[in-house]
């Protein structure tokens, strides 16, 4: 079975993943432990604003009270418990407020200066450039970068300054119901053939689903055919490869998948897919490690495999990301906030977080842990990471998502000309970038 093979090869996959994840933005060279005492912008004037380190322990401000943002679900459930432990140990109350980690950066742009934002928040690494440019985050001047994967430090750094407190490494892969699929398909041709035989649309039975208008997932097709976002290393805003020949071929393939998934994009969102998979009505789904815990709790007998090969014989090159905690530069309690972020990313806490969320911690001292090394589900995620590309973390990346979602939605729902749709998307991105540079 696939799982047995994956379990034995986990460490090989981890090493391969590290090589692939090293392709982070060139402007984010690997820093050491940063010792800057100044926030990026808008920092607090509170006494003791510089983090004091003695015996590896920060000295929090008297009377500190903190708010933290992270996604609801397993992540939030874990935080509710461990922040109570933090409060008991340090005498600092922490309020958890559920904010999706992908939404936190945009929310902080208004809530940060208004003093309404969280002191500590979770975010994906591709938003870091925008956060730094807006002056919304403190550097991580208290952590030890040698404790983390080089790729995790690079991904959470910008202009050679380390900002993040890394929490998880992640990409997406093919989830499959073992009661419905004996062996996961190695190619999309096999997946398509299976789905044609399995589908019973009138009875809500589907062989395959994915979020068809979500660029995060669809990018794997475009890149597998030779498309790219900002140059070969994700750092050149003047080299947008989202309408090149490879990207067009990727969208032609994307468009063809509607034959086995004859629904519009509004009818195949994340919640719908999850419900169908839990009910045994969906055989295969493109998803990520954040879904593992929920499927376990739902009692689904499932496995994970790398994304099947494309018709051109290439592996889809999924986006990979580093999830991290960051300290809001507008916090009134920077020392206490850094202490909390450091506490949450300790070896003991991230090991516990893995057990509760199934998200792979990017600490060197945990990747040898048998609970992680021998887990077949995470082995499959790490195998897919061999082919992953790091999401660009330059500020211009924020201008990509909406135009691409528009192109993908029309490509799927209306079946237009992919080249025209992508040309329009690239023009929209360039227009936004031109406005930003004025």
Coordinates of C-alpha atoms in Angstrom, one line a residue:
X1 CA 0.0 0.0 0.0
X2 CA 1.0 3.6 -0.6
X3 CA 1.1 4.4 3.1
X4 CA 3.7 1.8 3.9
X5 CA 6.0 3.0 1.2
X6 CA 5.6 6.6 2.3
X7 CA 6.3 5.9 5.9
X8 CA 9.7 4.4 5.1
X9 CA 10.7 7.3 2.8
X10 CA 9.6 10.1 5.1
X11 CA 13.1 11.4 5.8
X12 CA 14.1 11.3 2.1
X13 CA 11.0 13.4 1.4
X14 CA 11.8 15.9 4.1
X15 CA 15.3 16.4 2.7
X16 CA 13.9 16.8 -0.8
X17 CA 11.3 19.2 0.5
X18 CA 14.0 21.4 2.0
X19 CA 15.7 21.7 -1.3
X20 CA 12.5 22.8 -3.0
X21 CA 11.5 25.2 -0.3
X22 CA 14.8 27.0 -0.5
X23 CA 13.5 28.7 -3.6
X24 CA 12.1 31.5 -1.6
X25 CA 12.3 35.2 -2.6
X26 CA 15.9 36.1 -3.3
X27 CA 15.5 39.3 -1.4
X28 CA 15.0 37.3 1.8
X29 CA 18.5 35.9 2.4
X30 CA 18.9 33.8 5.4
X31 CA 19.5 36.0 8.5
X32 CA 20.8 35.0 11.8
X33 CA 19.0 36.0 15.0
X34 CA 18.1 39.6 14.3
X35 CA 19.0 42.0 17.1
X36 CA 17.1 45.1 15.9
X37 CA 15.5 47.1 18.7
X38 CA 13.2 49.0 16.5
X39 CA 9.8 48.0 15.1
X40 CA 9.3 48.3 11.4
X41 CA 6.9 51.3 12.0
X42 CA 4.3 52.4 14.4
X43 CA 5.8 50.6 17.4
X44 CA 4.9 51.2 21.0
X45 CA 6.6 53.8 23.3
X46 CA 5.9 51.6 26.3
X47 CA 8.8 51.4 28.8
X48 CA 10.9 48.4 28.3
X49 CA 9.9 48.2 24.6
X50 CA 13.2 46.4 23.8
X51 CA 12.9 42.7 24.5
X52 CA 15.1 41.8 27.4
X53 CA 16.6 38.4 27.3
X54 CA 18.0 36.8 30.4
X55 CA 18.3 33.0 30.8
X56 CA 16.4 32.8 27.5
X57 CA 13.4 34.5 29.0
X58 CA 11.8 37.8 28.1
X59 CA 10.6 40.3 30.7
X60 CA 7.0 41.2 29.9
X61 CA 5.6 44.7 30.7
X62 CA 3.7 45.0 34.0
X63 CA -0.1 44.7 33.5
X64 CA 0.2 43.2 30.0
X65 CA -2.9 41.8 28.5
X66 CA -2.8 40.2 25.1
X67 CA -5.0 39.3 22.2
X68 CA -4.1 36.6 19.6
X69 CA -5.7 35.8 16.2
X70 CA -5.6 32.4 14.5
X71 CA -7.9 30.3 12.5
X72 CA -10.9 28.7 14.2
X73 CA -11.1 24.9 14.4
X74 CA -8.2 22.7 15.6
X75 CA -5.8 25.7 15.7
X76 CA -8.2 27.7 17.8
X77 CA -9.0 24.8 20.1
X78 CA -5.3 24.3 20.7
X79 CA -4.7 28.0 21.4
X80 CA -7.5 28.2 23.9
X81 CA -5.8 25.5 26.0
X82 CA -2.2 26.6 25.7
X83 CA -2.8 30.3 26.2
X84 CA -4.4 29.4 29.5
X85 CA -1.2 27.5 30.4
X86 CA 0.8 30.6 29.4
X87 CA -1.5 32.8 31.6
X88 CA -0.9 30.5 34.5
X89 CA 2.8 30.5 34.1
X90 CA 3.4 34.2 33.3
X91 CA 0.4 35.9 34.8
X92 CA -0.6 37.4 31.4
X93 CA -4.2 37.1 30.3
X94 CA -4.5 36.1 26.6
X95 CA -7.8 36.5 24.7
X96 CA -8.2 34.3 21.6
X97 CA -10.2 35.8 18.8
X98 CA -10.8 33.6 15.7
X99 CA -9.6 35.2 12.5
X100 CA -8.6 33.1 9.6
X101 CA -4.8 33.3 9.2
X102 CA -5.3 34.2 5.5
X103 CA -7.5 37.1 6.5
X104 CA -5.4 38.5 9.4
X105 CA -2.9 40.6 7.3
X106 CA -5.7 42.6 5.6
X107 CA -7.6 43.0 8.8
X108 CA -4.5 44.2 10.6
X109 CA -4.0 47.0 8.1
X110 CA -7.0 48.8 9.6
X111 CA -7.1 47.3 13.1
X112 CA -3.4 47.7 13.8
X113 CA -3.2 51.5 13.6
X114 CA -6.6 51.8 15.3
X115 CA -5.2 49.7 18.3
X116 CA -7.9 47.1 17.7
X117 CA -5.6 44.4 16.3
X118 CA -4.2 41.3 17.9
X119 CA -0.9 41.6 19.6
X120 CA 0.1 38.3 18.1
X121 CA -1.4 36.9 14.9
X122 CA -1.0 34.0 12.5
X123 CA -0.4 34.5 8.8
X124 CA 1.0 32.7 5.7
X125 CA 4.4 33.8 4.6
X126 CA 3.4 35.2 1.2
X127 CA 1.8 38.2 3.0
X128 CA 5.0 39.2 4.8
X129 CA 6.3 41.7 2.2
X130 CA 3.1 43.6 2.4
X131 CA 3.0 43.5 6.2
X132 CA 6.6 44.9 6.4
X133 CA 6.0 47.6 3.8
X134 CA 2.9 48.7 5.8
X135 CA 5.0 48.8 9.0
X136 CA 2.7 46.3 10.8
X137 CA 5.2 43.8 12.3
X138 CA 8.1 43.7 14.7
X139 CA 11.2 41.7 13.8
X140 CA 11.8 38.5 15.6
X141 CA 14.8 39.6 17.6
X142 CA 14.4 37.1 20.3
X143 CA 14.3 33.7 18.6
X144 CA 17.2 31.4 17.6
X145 CA 17.0 30.9 13.8
X146 CA 19.2 27.8 14.0
X147 CA 16.4 25.9 15.7
X148 CA 14.2 26.1 12.5
X149 CA 14.5 24.8 9.0
X150 CA 16.4 27.2 6.8
X151 CA 13.5 27.4 4.5
X152 CA 11.2 28.4 7.4
X153 CA 13.5 31.2 8.4
X154 CA 13.9 32.4 4.8
X155 CA 10.1 32.3 4.2
X156 CA 9.4 34.4 7.2
X157 CA 12.2 36.9 6.5
X158 CA 12.2 40.0 4.3
X159 CA 15.1 42.1 3.2
X160 CA 17.4 40.0 5.4
X161 CA 15.4 40.6 8.5
X162 CA 13.6 37.8 10.4
X163 CA 10.0 38.6 11.4
X164 CA 8.1 35.3 11.9
X165 CA 7.9 32.8 14.6
X166 CA 7.4 29.7 12.3
X167 CA 4.6 27.3 13.2
X168 CA 4.0 24.9 10.2
X169 CA 5.2 24.0 6.8
X170 CA 2.5 23.0 4.4
X171 CA 1.4 22.2 0.8
X172 CA -1.5 20.4 -0.6
X173 CA -2.0 16.9 -2.0
X174 CA -4.6 14.3 -3.0
X175 CA -6.9 13.1 -0.2
X176 CA -8.8 9.9 -1.0
X177 CA -11.4 7.8 0.8
X178 CA -10.0 4.3 1.2
X179 CA -13.5 2.8 1.2
X180 CA -14.0 4.1 -2.3
X181 CA -10.5 4.1 -3.8
X182 CA -8.3 1.1 -3.4
X183 CA -5.1 2.7 -4.7
X184 CA -4.7 6.4 -5.4
X185 CA -4.2 7.3 -9.0
X186 CA -0.7 8.1 -10.2
X187 CA -1.9 10.2 -13.2
X188 CA -4.8 12.6 -13.8
X189 CA -5.8 10.4 -16.7
X190 CA -6.5 7.6 -14.2
X191 CA -8.3 10.0 -11.9
X192 CA -10.5 11.2 -14.8
X193 CA -11.3 7.7 -15.8
X194 CA -12.2 6.7 -12.3
X195 CA -14.5 9.7 -11.9
X196 CA -16.3 9.0 -15.1
X197 CA -17.2 5.6 -13.8
X198 CA -17.9 6.7 -10.2
X199 CA -19.9 9.9 -10.6
X200 CA -23.6 9.9 -9.9
X201 CA -24.4 13.6 -9.9
X202 CA -28.1 13.1 -9.2
X203 CA -27.2 11.4 -6.0
X204 CA -24.4 13.7 -5.0
X205 CA -21.6 11.2 -5.7
X206 CA -18.4 12.6 -7.1
X207 CA -15.1 11.0 -7.9
X208 CA -13.1 14.2 -7.6
X209 CA -13.4 17.8 -6.3
X210 CA -11.2 20.8 -5.9
X211 CA -11.8 24.6 -5.4
X212 CA -11.8 25.4 -9.1
X213 CA -11.5 29.1 -8.8
X214 CA -8.8 29.2 -6.1
X215 CA -5.5 30.1 -7.6
X216 CA -3.7 28.6 -4.6
X217 CA -4.7 25.1 -5.9
X218 CA -5.0 25.7 -9.7
X219 CA -1.5 27.1 -9.8
X220 CA -0.2 23.6 -9.6
X221 CA -1.5 22.9 -13.1
X222 CA -0.1 26.1 -14.5
X223 CA 3.3 25.6 -13.0
X224 CA 3.3 21.9 -14.0
X225 CA 3.1 23.1 -17.6
X226 CA 5.7 25.8 -17.2
X227 CA 3.8 28.8 -15.9
X228 CA 5.1 31.0 -13.0
X229 CA 4.2 34.1 -11.1
X230 CA 7.2 36.5 -10.7
X231 CA 10.2 35.1 -12.5
X232 CA 12.0 31.9 -11.8
X233 CA 12.6 32.8 -8.1
X234 CA 9.4 34.6 -7.3
X235 CA 11.1 38.0 -6.9
X236 CA 10.8 39.8 -10.2
X237 CA 7.6 41.8 -10.4
X238 CA 8.4 42.8 -14.0
X239 CA 8.4 39.2 -15.2
X240 CA 4.9 37.9 -14.8
X241 CA 4.5 34.4 -16.3
X242 CA 0.8 33.9 -15.7
X243 CA -0.1 34.2 -19.4
X244 CA 2.8 32.3 -21.0
X245 CA 2.3 29.2 -23.0
X246 CA 2.6 26.9 -19.9
X247 CA 0.0 28.8 -18.0
X248 CA -2.4 28.7 -20.9
X249 CA -1.9 24.9 -21.2
X250 CA -2.5 24.6 -17.5
X251 CA -5.8 26.5 -17.8
X252 CA -6.8 24.3 -20.8
X253 CA -6.3 21.3 -18.5
X254 CA -8.2 23.0 -15.7
X255 CA -11.1 23.7 -18.0
X256 CA -11.3 20.1 -19.2
X257 CA -11.7 18.8 -15.6
X258 CA -15.3 20.2 -15.6
X259 CA -16.2 17.1 -17.6
X260 CA -15.9 15.1 -14.4
X261 CA -17.0 17.9 -12.0
X262 CA -20.0 19.5 -13.8
X263 CA -20.7 22.2 -11.2
X264 CA -20.1 25.9 -11.1
X265 CA -17.4 27.2 -8.8
X266 CA -19.9 28.5 -6.2
X267 CA -21.1 25.0 -5.7
X268 CA -17.7 23.4 -4.9
X269 CA -16.4 25.5 -2.1
X270 CA -14.4 24.2 0.9
X271 CA -17.4 23.5 3.1
X272 CA -19.3 21.6 0.5
X273 CA -16.3 19.4 -0.3
X274 CA -15.6 18.7 3.3
X275 CA -19.2 17.7 4.0
X276 CA -19.3 15.3 1.0
X277 CA -16.0 13.8 1.9
X278 CA -17.2 13.2 5.5
X279 CA -20.4 11.6 4.2
X280 CA -18.5 9.2 1.9
X281 CA -19.9 10.9 -1.2
X282 CA -16.6 12.3 -2.5
X283 CA -13.9 9.9 -3.4
X284 CA -10.9 12.3 -3.9
X285 CA -10.2 15.9 -3.0
X286 CA -7.3 18.3 -3.3
X287 CA -6.6 19.5 0.2
X288 CA -3.9 20.3 2.7
X289 CA -2.7 19.2 6.2
X290 CA -5.2 21.6 7.9
X291 CA -8.0 19.2 6.9
X292 CA -6.4 16.1 8.4
X293 CA -7.7 16.5 12.0
X294 CA -11.2 17.2 10.9
X295 CA -11.4 14.1 8.7
X296 CA -10.0 12.0 11.6
X297 CA -12.6 13.4 14.0
X298 CA -15.3 12.6 11.4
X299 CA -14.2 9.0 11.3
X300 CA -13.3 9.0 7.6
X301 CA -11.0 6.1 6.5
X302 CA -8.7 8.2 4.3
X303 CA -5.2 8.4 2.9
X304 CA -3.1 11.0 1.2
X305 CA -1.0 10.8 -1.9
X306 CA 1.0 13.2 -4.0
X307 CA -1.0 15.0 -6.7
X308 CA -1.3 12.8 -9.8
X309 CA 0.9 13.5 -12.8
X310 CA -0.4 15.8 -15.5
X311 CA -1.1 14.6 -19.1
X312 CA 2.3 16.0 -20.1
X313 CA 4.0 13.5 -17.7
X314 CA 5.0 16.3 -15.2
X315 CA 4.1 16.5 -11.5
X316 CA 1.9 19.4 -10.6
X317 CA 4.0 22.0 -8.8
X318 CA 1.9 23.0 -5.8
X319 CA 2.4 26.2 -3.8
X320 CA 4.1 25.6 -0.5
X321 CA 3.9 27.9 2.5
X322 CA 5.2 28.6 6.0
X323 CA 2.6 29.5 8.6
X324 CA 3.9 31.7 11.4
X325 CA 3.0 33.9 14.3
X326 CA 3.9 37.6 14.0
X327 CA 4.0 40.4 16.6
X328 CA 1.9 43.5 15.7
X329 CA 4.1 46.6 15.8
X330 CA 1.3 48.6 17.2
X331 CA 1.0 46.4 20.4
X332 CA 1.3 48.2 23.7
X333 CA 3.1 45.2 25.1
X334 CA 5.8 44.1 22.6
X335 CA 7.9 42.2 25.2
X336 CA 4.8 40.2 26.4
X337 CA 3.7 39.6 22.8
X338 CA 7.2 38.3 21.8
X339 CA 7.2 36.1 24.9
X340 CA 3.9 34.6 23.8
X341 CA 5.0 34.0 20.2
X342 CA 8.2 32.4 21.4
X343 CA 6.3 30.3 24.0
X344 CA 3.9 29.0 21.3
X345 CA 6.8 27.9 19.0
X346 CA 8.9 26.1 21.5
X347 CA 9.7 22.4 20.9
X348 CA 7.2 21.2 23.5
X349 CA 4.3 23.4 22.3
X350 CA 4.8 22.7 18.6
X351 CA 5.0 19.0 19.2
X352 CA 1.7 19.2 21.0
X353 CA 0.3 21.4 18.3
X354 CA 1.2 18.7 15.7
X355 CA -0.8 16.1 17.7
X356 CA -3.9 18.5 17.8
X357 CA -3.7 19.9 14.3
X358 CA -1.6 17.5 12.2
X359 CA 0.3 20.5 10.8
X360 CA 4.0 19.7 10.4
X361 CA 6.3 21.9 12.7
X362 CA 9.3 23.4 11.0
X363 CA 11.7 22.9 13.9
X364 CA 14.8 20.8 13.3
X365 CA 14.5 19.1 16.6
X366 CA 11.0 17.8 15.8
X367 CA 11.5 16.4 12.4
X368 CA 13.3 13.4 13.9
X369 CA 10.3 12.8 16.3
X370 CA 8.9 9.3 15.5
X371 CA 5.3 10.7 15.7
X372 CA 6.1 12.9 12.8
X373 CA 8.7 10.8 10.8
X374 CA 6.5 7.7 10.8
X375 CA 3.1 9.3 10.1
X376 CA 2.0 8.1 6.7
X377 CA -0.3 11.1 6.1
X378 CA 2.3 13.7 6.6
X379 CA 4.8 11.6 4.6
X380 CA 2.6 12.0 1.6
X381 CA 2.4 15.8 2.2
X382 CA 6.2 15.9 2.3
X383 CA 6.5 13.8 -0.8
X384 CA 4.4 16.4 -2.7
X385 CA 6.7 19.0 -1.2
X386 CA 9.4 17.7 -3.5
X387 CA 7.6 19.3 -6.4
X388 CA 6.3 22.4 -4.5
X389 CA 7.2 26.0 -5.2
X390 CA 7.3 28.6 -2.4
X391 CA 4.7 31.3 -2.7
X392 CA 6.4 34.6 -3.5
X393 CA 6.4 36.8 -0.4
X394 CA 7.1 40.2 -2.1
X395 CA 4.4 42.8 -1.5
X396 CA 3.2 42.6 -5.2
X397 CA 1.9 39.0 -4.5
X398 CA -1.2 40.5 -2.9
X399 CA -2.2 41.9 -6.3
X400 CA -2.3 38.5 -7.9
X401 CA -5.1 36.7 -6.1
X402 CA -8.2 38.6 -7.2
X403 CA -7.5 38.9 -10.9
X404 CA -6.5 35.3 -11.1
X405 CA -9.7 34.2 -9.2
X406 CA -11.7 36.1 -11.8
X407 CA -9.9 34.4 -14.7
X408 CA -10.3 31.0 -13.1
X409 CA -14.0 31.5 -12.3
X410 CA -14.7 32.4 -15.9
X411 CA -12.5 29.7 -17.3
X412 CA -14.4 27.1 -15.4
X413 CA -17.9 28.4 -15.4
X414 CA -18.1 29.8 -19.0
X415 CA -15.3 28.0 -20.7
X416 CA -13.7 31.1 -22.4
X417 CA -10.4 31.3 -24.2
X418 CA -7.7 30.8 -21.5
X419 CA -5.1 33.0 -23.3
X420 CA -7.5 35.9 -23.4
X421 CA -8.6 35.4 -19.8
X422 CA -5.0 35.2 -18.6
X423 CA -3.9 38.2 -20.6
X424 CA -6.7 40.2 -18.9
X425 CA -5.6 39.0 -15.5
X426 CA -2.0 40.0 -16.1
X427 CA -3.1 43.4 -17.3
X428 CA -5.2 43.8 -14.2
X429 CA -2.2 42.9 -12.0
X430 CA 0.1 45.3 -13.9
X431 CA -2.5 48.1 -13.5
X432 CA -2.6 47.6 -9.8
X433 CA 1.2 47.5 -9.6
X434 CA 1.5 50.7 -11.6
X435 CA -0.9 52.4 -9.3
X436 CA 1.1 51.3 -6.3
X437 CA 4.3 52.7 -7.7
X438 CA 2.9 56.1 -8.4

